[in-house]
mmCIF file of C-alpha atoms in Angstrom:
data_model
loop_
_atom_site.group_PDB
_atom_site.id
_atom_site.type_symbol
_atom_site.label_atom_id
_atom_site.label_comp_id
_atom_site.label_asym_id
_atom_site.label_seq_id
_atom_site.Cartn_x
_atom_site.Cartn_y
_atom_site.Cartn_z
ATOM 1 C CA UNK A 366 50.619 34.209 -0.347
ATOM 2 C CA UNK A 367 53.027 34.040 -3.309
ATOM 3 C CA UNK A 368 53.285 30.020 -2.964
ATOM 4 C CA UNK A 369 49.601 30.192 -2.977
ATOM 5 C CA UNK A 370 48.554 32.472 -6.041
ATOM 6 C CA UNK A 371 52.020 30.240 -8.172
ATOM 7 C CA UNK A 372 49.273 27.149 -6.944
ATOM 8 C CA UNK A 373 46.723 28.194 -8.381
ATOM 9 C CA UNK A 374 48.301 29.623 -11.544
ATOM 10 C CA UNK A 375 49.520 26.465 -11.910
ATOM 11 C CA UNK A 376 46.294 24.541 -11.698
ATOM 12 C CA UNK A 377 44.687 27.147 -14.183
ATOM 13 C CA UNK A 378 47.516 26.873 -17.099
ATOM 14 C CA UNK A 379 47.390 22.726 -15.958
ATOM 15 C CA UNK A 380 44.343 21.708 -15.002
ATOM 16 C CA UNK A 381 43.319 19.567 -12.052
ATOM 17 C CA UNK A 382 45.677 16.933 -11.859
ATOM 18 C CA UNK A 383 42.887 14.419 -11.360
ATOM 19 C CA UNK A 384 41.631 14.482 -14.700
ATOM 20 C CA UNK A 385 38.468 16.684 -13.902
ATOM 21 C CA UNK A 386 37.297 20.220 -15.538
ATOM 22 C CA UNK A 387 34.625 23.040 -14.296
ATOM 23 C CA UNK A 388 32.040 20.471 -15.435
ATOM 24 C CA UNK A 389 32.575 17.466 -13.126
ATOM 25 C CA UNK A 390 29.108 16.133 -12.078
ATOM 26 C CA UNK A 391 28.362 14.604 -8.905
ATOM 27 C CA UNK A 392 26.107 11.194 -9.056
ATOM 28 C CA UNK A 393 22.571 13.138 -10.037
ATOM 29 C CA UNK A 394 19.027 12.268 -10.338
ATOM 30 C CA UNK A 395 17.064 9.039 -9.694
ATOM 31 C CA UNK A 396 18.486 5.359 -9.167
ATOM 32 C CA UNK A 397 15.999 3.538 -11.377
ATOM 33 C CA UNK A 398 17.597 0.333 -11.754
ATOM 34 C CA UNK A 399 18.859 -0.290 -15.369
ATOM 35 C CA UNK A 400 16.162 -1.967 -17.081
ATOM 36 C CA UNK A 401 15.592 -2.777 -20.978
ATOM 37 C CA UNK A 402 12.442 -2.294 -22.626
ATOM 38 C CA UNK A 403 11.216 -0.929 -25.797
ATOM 39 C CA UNK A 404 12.822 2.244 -25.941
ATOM 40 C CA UNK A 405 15.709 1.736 -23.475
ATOM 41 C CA UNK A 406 19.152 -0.511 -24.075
ATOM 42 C CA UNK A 407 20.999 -2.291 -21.348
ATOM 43 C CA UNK A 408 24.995 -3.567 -21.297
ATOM 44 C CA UNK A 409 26.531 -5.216 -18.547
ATOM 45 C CA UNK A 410 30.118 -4.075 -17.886
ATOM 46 C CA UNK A 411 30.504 -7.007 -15.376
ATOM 47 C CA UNK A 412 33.495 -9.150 -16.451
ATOM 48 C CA UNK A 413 37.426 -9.275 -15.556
ATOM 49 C CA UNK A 414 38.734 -5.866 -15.347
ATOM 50 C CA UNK A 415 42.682 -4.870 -14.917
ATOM 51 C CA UNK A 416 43.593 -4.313 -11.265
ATOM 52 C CA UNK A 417 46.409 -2.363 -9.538
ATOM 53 C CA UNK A 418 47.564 -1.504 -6.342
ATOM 54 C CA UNK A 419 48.808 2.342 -5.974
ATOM 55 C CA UNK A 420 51.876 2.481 -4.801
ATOM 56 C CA UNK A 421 53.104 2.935 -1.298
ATOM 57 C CA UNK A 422 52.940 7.047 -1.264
ATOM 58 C CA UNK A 423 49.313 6.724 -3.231
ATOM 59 C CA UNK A 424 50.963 9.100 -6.183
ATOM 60 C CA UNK A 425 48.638 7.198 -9.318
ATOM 61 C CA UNK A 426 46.518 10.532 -9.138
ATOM 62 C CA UNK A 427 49.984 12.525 -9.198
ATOM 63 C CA UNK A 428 51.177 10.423 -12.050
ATOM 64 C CA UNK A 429 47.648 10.136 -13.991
ATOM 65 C CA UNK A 430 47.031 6.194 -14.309
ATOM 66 C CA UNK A 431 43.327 7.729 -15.130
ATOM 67 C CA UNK A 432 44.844 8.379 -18.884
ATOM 68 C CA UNK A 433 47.316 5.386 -19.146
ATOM 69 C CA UNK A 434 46.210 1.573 -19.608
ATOM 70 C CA UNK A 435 46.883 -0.202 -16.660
ATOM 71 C CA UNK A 436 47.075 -3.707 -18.306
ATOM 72 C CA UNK A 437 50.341 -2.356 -19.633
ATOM 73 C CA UNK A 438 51.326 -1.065 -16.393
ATOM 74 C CA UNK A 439 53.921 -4.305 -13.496
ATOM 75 C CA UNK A 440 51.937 -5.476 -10.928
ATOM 76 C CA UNK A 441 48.553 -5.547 -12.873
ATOM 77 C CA UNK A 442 46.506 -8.471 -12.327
ATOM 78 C CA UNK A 443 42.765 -9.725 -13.303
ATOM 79 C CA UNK A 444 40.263 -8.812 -11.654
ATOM 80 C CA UNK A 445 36.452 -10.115 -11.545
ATOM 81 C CA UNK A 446 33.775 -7.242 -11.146
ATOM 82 C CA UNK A 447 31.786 -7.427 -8.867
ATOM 83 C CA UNK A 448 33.657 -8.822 -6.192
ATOM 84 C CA UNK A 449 35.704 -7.641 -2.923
ATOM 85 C CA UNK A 450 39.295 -7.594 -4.077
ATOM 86 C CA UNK A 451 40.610 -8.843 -0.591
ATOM 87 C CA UNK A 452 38.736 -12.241 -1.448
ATOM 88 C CA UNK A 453 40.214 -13.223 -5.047
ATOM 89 C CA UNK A 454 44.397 -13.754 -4.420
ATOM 90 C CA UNK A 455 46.277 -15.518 -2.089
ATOM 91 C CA UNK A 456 48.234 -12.068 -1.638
ATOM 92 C CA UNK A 457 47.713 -10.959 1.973
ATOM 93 C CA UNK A 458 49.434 -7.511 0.299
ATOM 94 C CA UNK A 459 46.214 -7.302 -1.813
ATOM 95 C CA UNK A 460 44.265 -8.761 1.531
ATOM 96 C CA UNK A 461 45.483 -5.816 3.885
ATOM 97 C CA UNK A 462 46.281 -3.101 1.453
ATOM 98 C CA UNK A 463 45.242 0.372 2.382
ATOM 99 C CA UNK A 464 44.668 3.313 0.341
ATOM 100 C CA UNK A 465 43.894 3.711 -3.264
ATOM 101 C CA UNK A 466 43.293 0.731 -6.138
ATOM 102 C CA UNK A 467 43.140 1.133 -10.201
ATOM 103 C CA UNK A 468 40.680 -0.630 -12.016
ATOM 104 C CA UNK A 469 40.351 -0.268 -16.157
ATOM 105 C CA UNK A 470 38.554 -1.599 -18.596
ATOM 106 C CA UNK A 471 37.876 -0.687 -22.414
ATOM 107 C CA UNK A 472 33.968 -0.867 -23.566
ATOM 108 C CA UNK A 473 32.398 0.460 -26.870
ATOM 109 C CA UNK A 474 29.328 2.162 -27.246
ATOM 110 C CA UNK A 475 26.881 1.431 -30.330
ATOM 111 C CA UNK A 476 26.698 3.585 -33.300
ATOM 112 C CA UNK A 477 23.115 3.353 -33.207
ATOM 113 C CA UNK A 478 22.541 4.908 -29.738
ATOM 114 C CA UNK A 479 24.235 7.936 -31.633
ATOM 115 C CA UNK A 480 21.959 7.687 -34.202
ATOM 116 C CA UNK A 481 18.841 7.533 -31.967
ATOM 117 C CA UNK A 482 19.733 10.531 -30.212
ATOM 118 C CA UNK A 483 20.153 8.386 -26.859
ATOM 119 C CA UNK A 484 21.126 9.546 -23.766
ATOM 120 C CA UNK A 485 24.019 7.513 -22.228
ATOM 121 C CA UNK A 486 25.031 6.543 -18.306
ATOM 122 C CA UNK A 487 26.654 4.907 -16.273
ATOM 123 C CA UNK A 488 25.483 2.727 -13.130
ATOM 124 C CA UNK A 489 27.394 1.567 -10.398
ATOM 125 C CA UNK A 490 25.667 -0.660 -7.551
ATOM 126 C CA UNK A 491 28.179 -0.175 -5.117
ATOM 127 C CA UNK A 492 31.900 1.066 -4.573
ATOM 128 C CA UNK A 493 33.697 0.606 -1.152
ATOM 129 C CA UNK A 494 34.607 3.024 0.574
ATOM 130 C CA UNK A 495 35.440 6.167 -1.944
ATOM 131 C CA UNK A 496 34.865 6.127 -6.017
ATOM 132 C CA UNK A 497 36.516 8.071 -8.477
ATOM 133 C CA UNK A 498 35.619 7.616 -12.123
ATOM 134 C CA UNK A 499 36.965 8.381 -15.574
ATOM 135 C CA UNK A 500 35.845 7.777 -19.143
ATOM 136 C CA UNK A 501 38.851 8.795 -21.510
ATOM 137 C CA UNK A 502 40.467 9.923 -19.523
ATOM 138 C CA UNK A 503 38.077 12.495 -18.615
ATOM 139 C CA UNK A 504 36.908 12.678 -14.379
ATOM 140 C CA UNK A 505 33.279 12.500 -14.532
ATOM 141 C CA UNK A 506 31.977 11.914 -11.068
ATOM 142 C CA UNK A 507 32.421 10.548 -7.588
ATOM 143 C CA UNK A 508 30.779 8.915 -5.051
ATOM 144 C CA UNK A 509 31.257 8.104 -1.120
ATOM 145 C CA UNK A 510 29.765 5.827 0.967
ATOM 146 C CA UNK A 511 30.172 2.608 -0.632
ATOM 147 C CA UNK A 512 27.164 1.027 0.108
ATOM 148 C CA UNK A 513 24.835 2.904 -2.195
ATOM 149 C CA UNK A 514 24.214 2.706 -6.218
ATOM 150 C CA UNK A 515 25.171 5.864 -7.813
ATOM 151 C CA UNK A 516 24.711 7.303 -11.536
ATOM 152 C CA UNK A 517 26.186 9.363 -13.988
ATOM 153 C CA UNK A 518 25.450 10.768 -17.544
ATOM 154 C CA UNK A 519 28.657 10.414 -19.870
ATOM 155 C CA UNK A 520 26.889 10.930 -22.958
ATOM 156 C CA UNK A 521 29.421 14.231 -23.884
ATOM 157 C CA UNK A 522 32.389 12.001 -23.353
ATOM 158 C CA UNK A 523 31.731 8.521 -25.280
ATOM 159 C CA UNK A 524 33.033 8.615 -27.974
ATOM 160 C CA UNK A 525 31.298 6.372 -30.936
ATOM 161 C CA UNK A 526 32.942 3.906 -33.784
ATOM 162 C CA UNK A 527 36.272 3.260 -31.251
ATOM 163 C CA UNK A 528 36.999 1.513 -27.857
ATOM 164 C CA UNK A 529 36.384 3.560 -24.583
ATOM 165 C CA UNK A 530 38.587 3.385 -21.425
ATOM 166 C CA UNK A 531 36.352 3.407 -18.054
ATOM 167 C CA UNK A 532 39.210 3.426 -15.223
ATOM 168 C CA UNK A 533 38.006 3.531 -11.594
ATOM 169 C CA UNK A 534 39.734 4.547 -8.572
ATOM 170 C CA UNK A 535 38.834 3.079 -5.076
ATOM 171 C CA UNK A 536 39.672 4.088 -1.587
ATOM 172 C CA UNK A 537 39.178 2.051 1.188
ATOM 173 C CA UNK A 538 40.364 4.455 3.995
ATOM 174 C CA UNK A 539 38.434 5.077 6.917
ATOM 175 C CA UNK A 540 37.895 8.046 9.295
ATOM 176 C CA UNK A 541 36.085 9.734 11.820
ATOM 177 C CA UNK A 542 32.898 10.972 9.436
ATOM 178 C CA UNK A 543 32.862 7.592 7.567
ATOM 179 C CA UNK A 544 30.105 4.939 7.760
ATOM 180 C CA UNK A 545 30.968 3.080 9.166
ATOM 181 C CA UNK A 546 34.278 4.643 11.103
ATOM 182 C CA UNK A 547 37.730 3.714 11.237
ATOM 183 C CA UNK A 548 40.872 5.174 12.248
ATOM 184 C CA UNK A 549 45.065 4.905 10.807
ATOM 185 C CA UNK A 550 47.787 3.953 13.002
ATOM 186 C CA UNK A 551 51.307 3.295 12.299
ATOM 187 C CA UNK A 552 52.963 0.413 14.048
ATOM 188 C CA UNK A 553 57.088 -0.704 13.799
ATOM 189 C CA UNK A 554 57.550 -4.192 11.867
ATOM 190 C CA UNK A 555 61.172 -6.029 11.539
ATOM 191 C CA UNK A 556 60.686 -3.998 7.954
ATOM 192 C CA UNK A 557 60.059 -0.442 9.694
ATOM 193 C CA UNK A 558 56.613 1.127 10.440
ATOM 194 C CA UNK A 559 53.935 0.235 8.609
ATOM 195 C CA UNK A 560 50.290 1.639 8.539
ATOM 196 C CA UNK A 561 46.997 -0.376 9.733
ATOM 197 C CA UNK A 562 43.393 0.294 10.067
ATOM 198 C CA UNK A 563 41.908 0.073 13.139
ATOM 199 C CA UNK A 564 37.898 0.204 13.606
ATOM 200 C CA UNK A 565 35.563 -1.087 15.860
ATOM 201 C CA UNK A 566 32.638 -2.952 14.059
ATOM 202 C CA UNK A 567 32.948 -6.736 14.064
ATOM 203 C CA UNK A 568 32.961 -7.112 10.249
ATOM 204 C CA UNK A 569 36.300 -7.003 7.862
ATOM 205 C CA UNK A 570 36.129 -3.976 5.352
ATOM 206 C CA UNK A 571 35.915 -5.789 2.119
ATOM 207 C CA UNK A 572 36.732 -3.178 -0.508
ATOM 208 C CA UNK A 573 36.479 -3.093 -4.402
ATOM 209 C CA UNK A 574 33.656 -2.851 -7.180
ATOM 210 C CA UNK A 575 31.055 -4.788 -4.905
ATOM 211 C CA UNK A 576 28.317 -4.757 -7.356
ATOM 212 C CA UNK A 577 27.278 -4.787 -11.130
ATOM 213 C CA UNK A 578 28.236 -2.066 -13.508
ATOM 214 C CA UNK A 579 25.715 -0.935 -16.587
ATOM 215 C CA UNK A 580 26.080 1.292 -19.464
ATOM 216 C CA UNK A 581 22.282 2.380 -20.173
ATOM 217 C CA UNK A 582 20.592 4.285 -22.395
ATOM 218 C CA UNK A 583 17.794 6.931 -21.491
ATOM 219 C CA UNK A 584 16.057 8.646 -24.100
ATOM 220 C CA UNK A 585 16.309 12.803 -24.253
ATOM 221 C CA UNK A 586 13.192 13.052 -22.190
ATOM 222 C CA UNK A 587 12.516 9.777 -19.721
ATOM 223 C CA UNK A 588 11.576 8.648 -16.663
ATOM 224 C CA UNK A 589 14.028 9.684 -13.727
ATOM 225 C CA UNK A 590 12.431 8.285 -11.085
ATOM 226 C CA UNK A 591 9.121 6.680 -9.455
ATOM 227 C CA UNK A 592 8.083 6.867 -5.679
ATOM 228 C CA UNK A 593 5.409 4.141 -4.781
ATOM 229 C CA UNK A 594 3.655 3.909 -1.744
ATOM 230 C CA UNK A 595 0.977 1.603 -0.215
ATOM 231 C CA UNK A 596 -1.959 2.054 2.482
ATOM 232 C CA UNK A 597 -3.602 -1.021 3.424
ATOM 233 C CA UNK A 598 -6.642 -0.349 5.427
ATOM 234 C CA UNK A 599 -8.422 -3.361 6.031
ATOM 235 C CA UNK A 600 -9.672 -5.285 2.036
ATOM 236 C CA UNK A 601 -8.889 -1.668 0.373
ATOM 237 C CA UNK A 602 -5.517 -1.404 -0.892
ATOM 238 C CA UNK A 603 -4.305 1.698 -2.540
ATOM 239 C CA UNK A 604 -1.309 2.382 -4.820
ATOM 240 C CA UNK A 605 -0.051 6.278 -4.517
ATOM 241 C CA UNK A 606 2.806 6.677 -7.223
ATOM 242 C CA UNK A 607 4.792 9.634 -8.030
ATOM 243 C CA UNK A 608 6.770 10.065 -11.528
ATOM 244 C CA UNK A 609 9.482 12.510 -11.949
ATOM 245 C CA UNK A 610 11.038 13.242 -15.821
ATOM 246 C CA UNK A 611 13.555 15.368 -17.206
ATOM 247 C CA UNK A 612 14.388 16.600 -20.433
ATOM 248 C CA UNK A 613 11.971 18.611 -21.099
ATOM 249 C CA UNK A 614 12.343 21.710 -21.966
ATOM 250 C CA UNK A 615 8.747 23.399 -23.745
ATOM 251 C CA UNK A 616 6.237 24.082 -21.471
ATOM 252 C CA UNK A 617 3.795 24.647 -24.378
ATOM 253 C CA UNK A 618 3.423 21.297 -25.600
ATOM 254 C CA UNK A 619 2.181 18.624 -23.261
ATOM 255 C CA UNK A 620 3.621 15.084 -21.919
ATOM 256 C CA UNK A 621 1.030 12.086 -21.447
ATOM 257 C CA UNK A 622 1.467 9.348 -18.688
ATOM 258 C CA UNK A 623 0.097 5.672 -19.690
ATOM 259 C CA UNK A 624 -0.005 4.009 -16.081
ATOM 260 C CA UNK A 625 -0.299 0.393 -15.863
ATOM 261 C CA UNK A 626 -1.061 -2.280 -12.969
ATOM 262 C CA UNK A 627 -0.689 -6.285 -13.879
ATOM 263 C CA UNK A 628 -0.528 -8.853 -11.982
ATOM 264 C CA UNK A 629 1.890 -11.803 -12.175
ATOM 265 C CA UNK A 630 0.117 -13.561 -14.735
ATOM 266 C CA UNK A 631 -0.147 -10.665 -16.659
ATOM 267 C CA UNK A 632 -3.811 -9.264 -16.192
ATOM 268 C CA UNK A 633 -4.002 -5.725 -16.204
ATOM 269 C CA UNK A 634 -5.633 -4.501 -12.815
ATOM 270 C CA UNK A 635 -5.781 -0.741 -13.998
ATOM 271 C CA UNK A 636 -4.751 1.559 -16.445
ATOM 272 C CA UNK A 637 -5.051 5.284 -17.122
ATOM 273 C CA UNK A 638 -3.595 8.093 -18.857
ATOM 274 C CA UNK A 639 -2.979 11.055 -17.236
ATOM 275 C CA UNK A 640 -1.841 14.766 -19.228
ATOM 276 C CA UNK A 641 0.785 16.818 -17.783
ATOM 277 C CA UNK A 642 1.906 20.486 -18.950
ATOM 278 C CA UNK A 643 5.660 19.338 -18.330
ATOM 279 C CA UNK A 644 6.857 20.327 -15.161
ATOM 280 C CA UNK A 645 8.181 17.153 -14.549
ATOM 281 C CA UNK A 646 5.817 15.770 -12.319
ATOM 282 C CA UNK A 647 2.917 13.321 -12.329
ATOM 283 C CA UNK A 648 1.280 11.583 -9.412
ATOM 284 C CA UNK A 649 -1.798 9.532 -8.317
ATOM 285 C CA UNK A 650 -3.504 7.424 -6.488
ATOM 286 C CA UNK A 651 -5.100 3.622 -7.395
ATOM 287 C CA UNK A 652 -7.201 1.263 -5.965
ATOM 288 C CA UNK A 653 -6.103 -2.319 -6.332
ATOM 289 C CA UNK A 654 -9.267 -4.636 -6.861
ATOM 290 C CA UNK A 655 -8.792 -7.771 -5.444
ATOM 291 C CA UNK A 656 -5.467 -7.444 -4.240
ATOM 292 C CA UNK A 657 -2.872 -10.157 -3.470
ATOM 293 C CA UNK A 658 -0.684 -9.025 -0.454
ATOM 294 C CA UNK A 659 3.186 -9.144 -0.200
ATOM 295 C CA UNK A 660 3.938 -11.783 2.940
ATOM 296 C CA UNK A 661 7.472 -12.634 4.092
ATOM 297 C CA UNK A 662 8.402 -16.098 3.605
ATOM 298 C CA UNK A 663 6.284 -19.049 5.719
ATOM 299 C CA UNK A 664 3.501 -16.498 6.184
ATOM 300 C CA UNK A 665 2.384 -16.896 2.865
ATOM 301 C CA UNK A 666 2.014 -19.787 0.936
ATOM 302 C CA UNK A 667 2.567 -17.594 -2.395
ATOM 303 C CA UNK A 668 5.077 -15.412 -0.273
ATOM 304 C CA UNK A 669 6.621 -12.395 -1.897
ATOM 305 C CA UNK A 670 4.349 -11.527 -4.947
ATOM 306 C CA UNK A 671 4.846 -9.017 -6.579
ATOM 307 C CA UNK A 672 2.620 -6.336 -9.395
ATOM 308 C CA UNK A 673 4.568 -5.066 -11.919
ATOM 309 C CA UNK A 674 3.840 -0.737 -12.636
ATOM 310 C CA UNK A 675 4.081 -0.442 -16.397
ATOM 311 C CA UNK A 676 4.848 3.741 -17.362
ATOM 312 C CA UNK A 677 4.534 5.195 -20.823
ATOM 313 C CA UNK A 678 5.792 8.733 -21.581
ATOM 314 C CA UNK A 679 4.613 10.508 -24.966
ATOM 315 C CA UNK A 680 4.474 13.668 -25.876
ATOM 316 C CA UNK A 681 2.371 15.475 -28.038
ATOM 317 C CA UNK A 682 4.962 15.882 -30.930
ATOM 318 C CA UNK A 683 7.117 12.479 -31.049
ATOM 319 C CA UNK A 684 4.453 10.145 -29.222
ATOM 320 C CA UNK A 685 5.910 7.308 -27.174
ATOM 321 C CA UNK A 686 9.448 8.477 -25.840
ATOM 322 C CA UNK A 687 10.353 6.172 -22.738
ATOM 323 C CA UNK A 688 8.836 2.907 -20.976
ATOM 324 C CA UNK A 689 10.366 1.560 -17.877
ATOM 325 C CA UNK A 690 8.548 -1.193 -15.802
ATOM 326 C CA UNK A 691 9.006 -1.853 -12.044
ATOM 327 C CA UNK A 692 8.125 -4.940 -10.251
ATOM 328 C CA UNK A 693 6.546 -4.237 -6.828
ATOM 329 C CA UNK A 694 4.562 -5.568 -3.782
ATOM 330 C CA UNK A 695 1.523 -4.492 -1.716
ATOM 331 C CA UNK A 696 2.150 -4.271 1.625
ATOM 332 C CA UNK A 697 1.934 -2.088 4.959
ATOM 333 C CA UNK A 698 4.787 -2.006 7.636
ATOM 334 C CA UNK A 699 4.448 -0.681 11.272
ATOM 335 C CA UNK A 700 5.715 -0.875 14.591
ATOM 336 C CA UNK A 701 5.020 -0.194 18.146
ATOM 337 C CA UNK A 702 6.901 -0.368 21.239
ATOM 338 C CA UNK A 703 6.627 -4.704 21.054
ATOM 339 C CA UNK A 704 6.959 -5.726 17.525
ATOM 340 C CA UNK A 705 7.382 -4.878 13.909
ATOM 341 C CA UNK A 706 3.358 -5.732 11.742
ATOM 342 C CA UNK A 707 3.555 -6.285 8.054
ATOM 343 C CA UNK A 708 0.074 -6.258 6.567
ATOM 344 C CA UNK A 709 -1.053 -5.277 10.490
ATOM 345 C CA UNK A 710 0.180 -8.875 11.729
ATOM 346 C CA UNK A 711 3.397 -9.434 13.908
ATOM 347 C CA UNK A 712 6.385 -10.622 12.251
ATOM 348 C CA UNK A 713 9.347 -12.928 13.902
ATOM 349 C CA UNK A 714 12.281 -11.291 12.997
ATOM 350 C CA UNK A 715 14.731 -14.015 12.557
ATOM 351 C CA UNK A 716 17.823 -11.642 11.511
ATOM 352 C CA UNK A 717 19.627 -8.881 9.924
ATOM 353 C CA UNK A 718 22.176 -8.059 6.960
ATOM 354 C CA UNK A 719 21.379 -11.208 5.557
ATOM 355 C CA UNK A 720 23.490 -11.284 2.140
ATOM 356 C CA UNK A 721 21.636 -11.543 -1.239
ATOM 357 C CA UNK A 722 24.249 -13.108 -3.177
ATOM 358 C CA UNK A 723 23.767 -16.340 -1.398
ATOM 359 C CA UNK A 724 20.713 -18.826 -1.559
ATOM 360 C CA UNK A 725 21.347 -20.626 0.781
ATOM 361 C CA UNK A 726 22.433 -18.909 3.758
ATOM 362 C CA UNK A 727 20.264 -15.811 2.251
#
């Protein structure tokens, strides 16, 4: 008990040793993708970041490489982001390493989004397995399950007029509650034991910042998400969308919708405006005249067209306040015991986990 209470007397004079306060957010909200428009600002952080292996007895978190600059730090090397760091070297240390990895980078943020009173986050599309991240220094969120985008507001910890550090922790370990699952085993080498991963899906855990970084801007009340939905019922075709907001805060004053349909040349198949008393929610439902079906490809031959949704938020004292647009298609899926229907015909499914990245082999 006394080992205990010194513990935590410690980490209350300290503070956690991993950088984080009583504030530390988890990934929140929607996953809109990053989009520019009107009222919102885009910047890639894709590039060549610094990269570092933790050491052998993973003590980086011990010894706070979150607040130091790892391109100062032996054994750094480039890194491209996105990208599975087992790919890039020739290093079968890199290739086979288990446990923790550094990546840094430095970034600024505009004086103008300070100026506009902008909202600022970060977007990651995907970290394998386990992300930790830090901005100054400063533990802002974390994420598992690799596979998935995740988001995070860091708009009390930019700092404006000066270079920011973004450092990024990664852990590729494995377990029994993973997805998928893996397992540790230590087996004896001429150099002494040395730890492996053992799991039992027939794919090789790439690891690393697998997919583009953004820094985004929202403004103080936007558009967190949008649900859309189709129901195809013979030649009527109907749009159900649901918008959520936040930022809010007066429930006397009122926030107007402007929703949108156009097609892909541009012709606007519906429009409406709908008022709101701000409790962050506005839904409906549209019928699409004429409507041009999402098909797979060769059962189409204009295969995988796509409407864009165009959303305007104003409210009744600063007008216009956020616009996001989101391309989308009009289809219906189902299934019975037999086969999978899109649009209520059978589909040939001719695979699965086909990669995006590549054209060619798709």
């Amino acid at each position: 008990m006394c080992s205990l209470a010194a513990l935590l007397l410690v980490c209350l004079l300290l503070g956690d040793p991993t950088g984080a306060d009583v504030g530390l957010h988890l990934p929140q909200g929607g996953v809109l993708y990053p989009r520019a428009s009107e009222i919102r600002e885009v910047q890639s952080l894709d590039g060549i970041w610094n990269f570092k292996l933790d050491t052998p007895e993973q003590n980086g978190i011990r010894n706070q490489w979150f607040g130091k600059d790892i391109s100062k730090m032996e054994g750094t090397i480039p890194m491209p982001v996105p990208s599975s760091y087992n790919d890039i070297t020739a290093s079968a240390e890199v290739r086979d390493h288990i446990g923790l990895v550094w990546y840094d980078r430095g970034f600024f943020v505009p004086n103008s989004w300070k100026s506009q009173g902008f909202r600022v986050w970060l977007r990651f599309g995907s970290v394998n397995y386990f992300a930790q991240v830090w901005v100054n220094g400063k533990k802002v969120t974390e994420h598992e399950i690799g596979h998935l985008p995740f988001t995070i507001e860091i708009t009390d910890v930019v700092t404006y007029g000066r270079e920011n550090k973004l450092t990024v922790a990664v852990d590729n370990t494995l377990g029994s509650e993973t997805i998928p699952q893996g397992s540790l085993h230590q087996v004896p080498t001429m150099q002494g034991p040395k730890t492996i991963q053992r799991y039992t899906f027939d794919f090789y855990n790439y690891a690393g910042i697998h997919r583009p970084v953004y820094l985004y801007t929202t403004p103080k009340v936007y558009i967190d998400d949008i649900v859309l939905t189709t129901d195809v019922s013979g030649a009527r075709v109907y749009l159900n969308y649901n918008l959520f907001y936040k930022g809010y805060s007066s429930i006397d004053n009122t926030i107007n919708s402007t929703v949108s349909v156009v097609d892909k040349d541009l012709v606007v198949c519906f429009e409406t405006c709908i008022v709101e008393n701000g409790m962050g929610n506005i839904s409906g439902r549209i019928e699409v005249t004429n409507p041009k079906l999402w098909w797979p490809y060769l059962m189409s031959p204009d295969p995988g067209y796509l409407y864009t949704i165009e959303i305007t938020l104003h409210t009744s004292e600063t007008g216009v306040v956020d616009v996001y647009r989101m391309p989308f298609g009009l289809r219906s899926v189902t299934w019975d015991n037999n086969t999978v229907y899109i649009n209520d015909r059978p589909i040939y499914i001719r695979g699965f986990g086909r990669h995006e990245d590549s054209d060619i082999r798709g």
